[in-house]
Amino acid sequence: MFARLLLLFLFVAAPQPAGAQVAVADSGDTGWMMLCGLLVLLAALPGLALRHMGLVNVRNGLAIAAQTAAVAAGASLVWGIAGYSLAYAPGSSWLGGGANMLLANLNPLQEGMTVPESAFVLFQMSLAVFAACLLPGAVAGRARLGWMAALAPLWLLIVYAPVAHWIWGGGWLAGLGVMDFAGALVVHVSAGFSGLALMLMIGRRRSSPDAGHAPLLSIAGGALIWMGWTGALGGWALGATGDAAAAILNAHFAACSGALCWMLIDRLAGGKPSATGPLSGALTGLAAISASGALAGTGGAILTGIVAVLVCRAGKAAFAKRIDDGCDVFVIHGLGGLTGVMLMPVMVLPVMGGAGFEPGISLTGALASQAAGVGVVVLWSMAGSAIAALILSVLLPMRGTAQEEADGLDSVQHGQQAWDFR
């Protein structure tokens, strides 16, 4: 009896073959990525909804909030049905395959990471939802609810998923050396320039544009985006690591320098600094620093926020009479993200306190790759958005009548008002 027990003990205590060990997700990294995904969703809902609601006419505030909610719901469903698979499933250099349709065949552990693939799906969905929720702000006060609710899922499949695959999914732009740490190109440039295409197609508001009926709502929404978008940079560090902390610090520094620079420009222009200006500057800095994230140093992050605001303010002045961008979707996200993408190769240089390039990558080559990436994403975003909008306009009216816009989309489409003081 004793001999049998001894043999059993020796068998259990003996070292097991390496092949018997099963890799498991790190609970800390998994929790971190889930938290970051929820922070980005907070930036979209309620962040963007409140910001855009405060920037539109009082008769259209409820409509823009409803459109944002509808877009977030539609984009989320489409991401789970097909968007994730087209962006990240194994496929060609142009588009992912169908292995993960309806989120089938997810791996217990995401390849090359310490989190389950389901956590990665959640984080990536939050980025896609944020990008889609920028679109209603580009055509606020003009687009109809049904048309916008149908456009966003179609846009996600035609524009966003391919761009995400090209850069983050190992596609052909990644092969050319295009770099985007946390979405300056994939999220902000693609959505910003898609918004520009929609603005040009739908035209200007028939009523005289105003500065927004509720600046306080805009400030509250901007503050939520400021806080929530740090989740995008922290999440793309792919774990609860020092890189995540560095990325969040850089995001905050870029936002702070952008906020102060925007206020200073207002003051030097001879007017009073608007209360909403600091948040516009902060969001510009966040869009720009998303390109470099943890790869830049502190000085580079601060300088990125300043340069991005200077570019965006110049663009705002240049395009003011040509496009109706009441929520500054193109100015802040399109131009801000573009500036960050082009600054990224400079800001990651060791002389700027950055991490530097991998061996074999030169500054000139990196700048050329970034310029090529920007050109491709801008053209694809504008063309794809125009195609999607034209397809839907055959089936659904894009815009209401002049009388409907004069009455306000709140009462026409919802039979309600954002504010009722009875």
GROMACS .gro file of N, CA and C in nm, residues 204-300:
model
  291
  204ARG      N    1  -2.487   7.346  -4.720
  204ARG     CA    2  -2.489   7.427  -4.599
  204ARG      C    3  -2.629   7.427  -4.538
  205ARG      N    4  -2.635   7.461  -4.410
  205ARG     CA    5  -2.765   7.477  -4.344
  205ARG      C    6  -2.840   7.594  -4.407
  206ARG      N    7  -2.970   7.577  -4.424
  206ARG     CA    8  -3.051   7.682  -4.486
  206ARG      C    9  -3.069   7.800  -4.392
  207SER      N   10  -3.080   7.772  -4.262
  207SER     CA   11  -3.089   7.880  -4.165
  207SER      C   12  -2.951   7.933  -4.136
  208SER      N   13  -2.944   8.051  -4.079
  208SER     CA   14  -2.814   8.111  -4.047
  208SER      C   15  -2.748   8.032  -3.935
  209PRO      N   16  -2.630   7.974  -3.958
  209PRO     CA   17  -2.564   7.897  -3.852
  209PRO      C   18  -2.534   7.986  -3.731
  210ASP      N   19  -2.548   7.927  -3.612
  210ASP     CA   20  -2.515   7.999  -3.491
  210ASP      C   21  -2.400   7.930  -3.419
  211ALA      N   22  -2.362   7.986  -3.306
  211ALA     CA   23  -2.248   7.933  -3.232
  211ALA      C   24  -2.286   7.819  -3.139
  212GLY      N   25  -2.408   7.773  -3.144
  212GLY     CA   26  -2.452   7.666  -3.056
  212GLY      C   27  -2.538   7.721  -2.943
  213HIS      N   28  -2.641   7.647  -2.907
  213HIS     CA   29  -2.738   7.699  -2.812
  213HIS      C   30  -2.702   7.669  -2.666
  214ALA      N   31  -2.611   7.571  -2.641
  214ALA     CA   32  -2.582   7.532  -2.503
  214ALA      C   33  -2.432   7.505  -2.486
  215PRO      N   34  -2.353   7.612  -2.471
  215PRO     CA   35  -2.208   7.592  -2.455
  215PRO      C   36  -2.172   7.501  -2.339
  216LEU      N   37  -2.251   7.503  -2.232
  216LEU     CA   38  -2.219   7.419  -2.117
  216LEU      C   39  -2.227   7.270  -2.152
  217LEU      N   40  -2.325   7.232  -2.235
  217LEU     CA   41  -2.332   7.093  -2.280
  217LEU      C   42  -2.210   7.056  -2.363
  218SER      N   43  -2.168   7.150  -2.448
  218SER     CA   44  -2.051   7.126  -2.531
  218SER      C   45  -1.926   7.106  -2.445
  219ILE      N   46  -1.914   7.186  -2.339
  219ILE     CA   47  -1.800   7.172  -2.249
  219ILE      C   48  -1.804   7.038  -2.177
  220ALA      N   49  -1.922   6.999  -2.128
  220ALA     CA   50  -1.936   6.871  -2.059
  220ALA      C   51  -1.902   6.755  -2.152
  221GLY      N   52  -1.953   6.760  -2.276
  221GLY     CA   53  -1.922   6.654  -2.370
  221GLY      C   54  -1.775   6.649  -2.406
  222GLY      N   55  -1.715   6.767  -2.426
  222GLY     CA   56  -1.573   6.771  -2.457
  222GLY      C   57  -1.488   6.716  -2.344
  223ALA      N   58  -1.527   6.746  -2.219
  223ALA     CA   59  -1.452   6.693  -2.105
  223ALA      C   60  -1.462   6.541  -2.098
  224LEU      N   61  -1.579   6.487  -2.131
  224LEU     CA   62  -1.594   6.341  -2.132
  224LEU      C   63  -1.508   6.278  -2.242
  225ILE      N   64  -1.500   6.344  -2.357
  225ILE     CA   65  -1.415   6.293  -2.465
  225ILE      C   66  -1.268   6.300  -2.423
  226TRP      N   67  -1.230   6.409  -2.360
  226TRP     CA   68  -1.092   6.427  -2.312
  226TRP      C   69  -1.055   6.310  -2.220
  227MET      N   70  -1.141   6.281  -2.127
  227MET     CA   71  -1.114   6.170  -2.035
  227MET      C   72  -1.124   6.036  -2.105
  228GLY      N   73  -1.228   6.017  -2.186
  228GLY     CA   74  -1.252   5.887  -2.246
  228GLY      C   75  -1.152   5.848  -2.352
  229TRP      N   76  -1.104   5.946  -2.432
  229TRP     CA   77  -1.013   5.909  -2.541
  229TRP      C   78  -0.876   5.865  -2.491
  230THR      N   79  -0.843   5.898  -2.366
  230THR     CA   80  -0.718   5.845  -2.311
  230THR      C   81  -0.721   5.692  -2.308
  231GLY      N   82  -0.844   5.635  -2.304
  231GLY     CA   83  -0.854   5.490  -2.310
  231GLY      C   84  -0.806   5.433  -2.441
  232ALA      N   85  -0.819   5.510  -2.550
  232ALA     CA   86  -0.770   5.462  -2.679
  232ALA      C   87  -0.619   5.448  -2.678
  233LEU      N   88  -0.551   5.548  -2.623
  233LEU     CA   89  -0.405   5.543  -2.618
  233LEU      C   90  -0.355   5.441  -2.517
  234GLY      N   91  -0.420   5.437  -2.400
  234GLY     CA   92  -0.380   5.339  -2.301
  234GLY      C   93  -0.408   5.196  -2.345
  235GLY      N   94  -0.518   5.175  -2.416
  235GLY     CA   95  -0.551   5.042  -2.462
  235GLY      C   96  -0.458   4.990  -2.569
  236TRP      N   97  -0.410   5.080  -2.657
  236TRP     CA   98  -0.323   5.036  -2.764
  236TRP      C   99  -0.182   5.004  -2.716
  237ALA      N  100  -0.155   5.029  -2.586
  237ALA     CA  101  -0.030   4.977  -2.529
  237ALA      C  102  -0.039   4.826  -2.508
  238LEU      N  103  -0.162   4.771  -2.526
  238LEU     CA  104  -0.187   4.627  -2.526
  238LEU      C  105  -0.163   4.561  -2.391
  239GLY      N  106  -0.173   4.638  -2.285
  239GLY     CA  107  -0.160   4.582  -2.151
  239GLY      C  108  -0.142   4.691  -2.049
  240ALA      N  109  -0.156   4.654  -1.923
  240ALA     CA  110  -0.139   4.751  -1.813
  240ALA      C  111   0.011   4.764  -1.785
  241THR      N  112   0.078   4.840  -1.869
  241THR     CA  113   0.224   4.849  -1.865
  241THR      C  114   0.268   4.994  -1.854
  242GLY      N  115   0.400   5.013  -1.847
  242GLY     CA  116   0.454   5.147  -1.846
  242GLY      C  117   0.424   5.222  -1.973
  243ASP      N  118   0.417   5.152  -2.085
  243ASP     CA  119   0.382   5.218  -2.212
  243ASP      C  120   0.241   5.276  -2.206
  244ALA      N  121   0.150   5.205  -2.139
  244ALA     CA  122   0.013   5.256  -2.125
  244ALA      C  123   0.013   5.386  -2.045
  245ALA      N  124   0.086   5.388  -1.936
  245ALA     CA  125   0.094   5.510  -1.855
  245ALA      C  126   0.158   5.624  -1.935
  246ALA      N  127   0.264   5.594  -2.009
  246ALA     CA  128   0.330   5.697  -2.090
  246ALA      C  129   0.237   5.751  -2.198
  247ALA      N  130   0.159   5.662  -2.260
  247ALA     CA  131   0.067   5.706  -2.365
  247ALA      C  132  -0.041   5.798  -2.308
  248ILE      N  133  -0.094   5.763  -2.191
  248ILE     CA  134  -0.197   5.847  -2.129
  248ILE      C  135  -0.139   5.982  -2.087
  249LEU      N  136  -0.018   5.981  -2.033
  249LEU     CA  137   0.047   6.108  -1.997
  249LEU      C  138   0.065   6.196  -2.120
  250ASN      N  139   0.114   6.137  -2.229
  250ASN     CA  140   0.134   6.215  -2.351
  250ASN      C  141   0.002   6.269  -2.404
  251ALA      N  142  -0.104   6.188  -2.396
  251ALA     CA  143  -0.235   6.235  -2.441
  251ALA      C  144  -0.279   6.356  -2.359
  252HIS      N  145  -0.261   6.348  -2.229
  252HIS     CA  146  -0.303   6.459  -2.143
  252HIS      C  147  -0.219   6.583  -2.167
  253PHE      N  148  -0.089   6.566  -2.185
  253PHE     CA  149  -0.003   6.682  -2.211
  253PHE      C  150  -0.038   6.749  -2.344
  254ALA      N  151  -0.062   6.669  -2.446
  254ALA     CA  152  -0.100   6.726  -2.576
  254ALA      C  153  -0.233   6.798  -2.567
  255ALA      N  154  -0.327   6.742  -2.492
  255ALA     CA  155  -0.457   6.807  -2.475
  255ALA      C  156  -0.441   6.939  -2.400
  256CYS      N  157  -0.359   6.941  -2.297
  256CYS     CA  158  -0.340   7.063  -2.219
  256CYS      C  159  -0.274   7.173  -2.302
  257SER      N  160  -0.169   7.140  -2.376
  257SER     CA  161  -0.103   7.242  -2.457
  257SER      C  162  -0.196   7.290  -2.568
  258GLY      N  163  -0.277   7.200  -2.624
  258GLY     CA  164  -0.373   7.240  -2.726
  258GLY      C  165  -0.479   7.333  -2.670
  259ALA      N  166  -0.528   7.303  -2.550
  259ALA     CA  167  -0.631   7.387  -2.488
  259ALA      C  168  -0.580   7.530  -2.465
  260LEU      N  169  -0.460   7.541  -2.409
  260LEU     CA  170  -0.405   7.675  -2.380
  260LEU      C  171  -0.371   7.750  -2.508
  261CYS      N  172  -0.322   7.678  -2.609
  261CYS     CA  173  -0.288   7.743  -2.736
  261CYS      C  174  -0.414   7.797  -2.804
  262TRP      N  175  -0.523   7.721  -2.800
  262TRP     CA  176  -0.650   7.768  -2.860
  262TRP      C  177  -0.697   7.896  -2.791
  263MET      N  178  -0.690   7.899  -2.658
  263MET     CA  179  -0.731   8.018  -2.584
  263MET      C  180  -0.643   8.138  -2.618
  264LEU      N  181  -0.513   8.115  -2.630
  264LEU     CA  182  -0.420   8.224  -2.660
  264LEU      C  183  -0.447   8.282  -2.798
  265ILE      N  184  -0.477   8.197  -2.895
  265ILE     CA  185  -0.508   8.246  -3.029
  265ILE      C  186  -0.634   8.332  -3.027
  266ASP      N  187  -0.735   8.288  -2.953
  266ASP     CA  188  -0.857   8.368  -2.938
  266ASP      C  189  -0.823   8.506  -2.882
  267ARG      N  190  -0.739   8.508  -2.782
  267ARG     CA  191  -0.706   8.636  -2.717
  267ARG      C  192  -0.624   8.725  -2.810
  268LEU      N  193  -0.528   8.669  -2.879
  268LEU     CA  194  -0.444   8.748  -2.970
  268LEU      C  195  -0.522   8.798  -3.090
  269ALA      N  196  -0.628   8.726  -3.126
  269ALA     CA  197  -0.710   8.768  -3.239
  269ALA      C  198  -0.795   8.889  -3.205
  270GLY      N  199  -0.790   8.933  -3.082
  270GLY     CA  200  -0.862   9.055  -3.044
  270GLY      C  201  -0.995   9.033  -2.980
  271GLY      N  202  -1.035   8.908  -2.963
  271GLY     CA  203  -1.164   8.879  -2.901
  271GLY      C  204  -1.147   8.818  -2.764
  272LYS      N  205  -1.258   8.782  -2.704
  272LYS     CA  206  -1.256   8.716  -2.576
  272LYS      C  207  -1.244   8.565  -2.597
  273PRO      N  208  -1.162   8.498  -2.518
  273PRO     CA  209  -1.154   8.352  -2.531
  273PRO      C  210  -1.289   8.288  -2.501
  274SER      N  211  -1.339   8.210  -2.594
  274SER     CA  212  -1.467   8.144  -2.572
  274SER      C  213  -1.453   8.036  -2.466
  275ALA      N  214  -1.562   8.008  -2.397
  275ALA     CA  215  -1.559   7.904  -2.294
  275ALA      C  216  -1.542   7.765  -2.354
  276THR      N  217  -1.588   7.747  -2.477
  276THR     CA  218  -1.576   7.616  -2.542
  276THR      C  219  -1.441   7.599  -2.612
  277GLY      N  220  -1.365   7.708  -2.628
  277GLY     CA  221  -1.239   7.701  -2.699
  277GLY      C  222  -1.138   7.605  -2.639
  278PRO      N  223  -1.116   7.608  -2.506
  278PRO     CA  224  -1.017   7.515  -2.450
  278PRO      C  225  -1.047   7.368  -2.480
  279LEU      N  226  -1.175   7.332  -2.480
  279LEU     CA  227  -1.208   7.193  -2.511
  279LEU      C  228  -1.182   7.160  -2.657
  280SER      N  229  -1.207   7.257  -2.747
  280SER     CA  230  -1.175   7.235  -2.888
  280SER      C  231  -1.025   7.214  -2.905
  281GLY      N  232  -0.945   7.295  -2.836
  281GLY     CA  233  -0.801   7.278  -2.844
  281GLY      C  234  -0.754   7.146  -2.785
  282ALA      N  235  -0.816   7.106  -2.674
  282ALA     CA  236  -0.778   6.979  -2.611
  282ALA      C  237  -0.808   6.861  -2.704
  283LEU      N  238  -0.925   6.863  -2.768
  283LEU     CA  239  -0.961   6.753  -2.858
  283LEU      C  240  -0.870   6.751  -2.981
  284THR      N  241  -0.828   6.869  -3.026
  284THR     CA  242  -0.732   6.874  -3.137
  284THR      C  243  -0.601   6.808  -3.097
  285GLY      N  244  -0.553   6.840  -2.977
  285GLY     CA  245  -0.430   6.778  -2.930
  285GLY      C  246  -0.443   6.627  -2.916
  286LEU      N  247  -0.558   6.580  -2.868
  286LEU     CA  248  -0.580   6.437  -2.853
  286LEU      C  249  -0.582   6.366  -2.988
  287ALA      N  250  -0.649   6.427  -3.086
  287ALA     CA  251  -0.652   6.366  -3.219
  287ALA      C  252  -0.512   6.353  -3.277
  288ALA      N  253  -0.431   6.456  -3.256
  288ALA     CA  254  -0.296   6.456  -3.313
  288ALA      C  255  -0.202   6.359  -3.243
  289ILE      N  256  -0.204   6.357  -3.111
  289ILE     CA  257  -0.109   6.271  -3.038
  289ILE      C  258  -0.144   6.124  -3.052
  290SER      N  259  -0.265   6.094  -3.100
  290SER     CA  260  -0.303   5.954  -3.120
  290SER      C  261  -0.210   5.883  -3.219
  291ALA      N  262  -0.143   5.960  -3.303
  291ALA     CA  263  -0.053   5.898  -3.401
  291ALA      C  264   0.071   5.841  -3.335
  292SER      N  265   0.126   5.909  -3.235
  292SER     CA  266   0.253   5.868  -3.177
  292SER      C  267   0.239   5.805  -3.040
  293GLY      N  268   0.142   5.847  -2.960
  293GLY     CA  269   0.116   5.783  -2.832
  293GLY      C  270   0.237   5.772  -2.743
  294ALA      N  271   0.267   5.651  -2.700
  294ALA     CA  272   0.378   5.627  -2.608
  294ALA      C  273   0.513   5.638  -2.674
  295LEU      N  274   0.518   5.648  -2.806
  295LEU     CA  275   0.646   5.653  -2.878
  295LEU      C  276   0.711   5.790  -2.870
  296ALA      N  277   0.632   5.893  -2.840
  296ALA     CA  278   0.685   6.029  -2.829
  296ALA      C  279   0.730   6.057  -2.687
  297GLY      N  280   0.813   6.160  -2.672
  297GLY     CA  281   0.850   6.206  -2.540
  297GLY      C  282   0.756   6.315  -2.492
  298THR      N  283   0.777   6.360  -2.370
  298THR     CA  284   0.690   6.462  -2.314
  298THR      C  285   0.695   6.592  -2.396
  299GLY      N  286   0.816   6.635  -2.432
  299GLY     CA  287   0.829   6.756  -2.513
  299GLY      C  288   0.762   6.742  -2.647
  300GLY      N  289   0.776   6.624  -2.708
  300GLY     CA  290   0.712   6.601  -2.836
  300GLY      C  291   0.560   6.603  -2.826
   0.00000   0.00000   0.00000
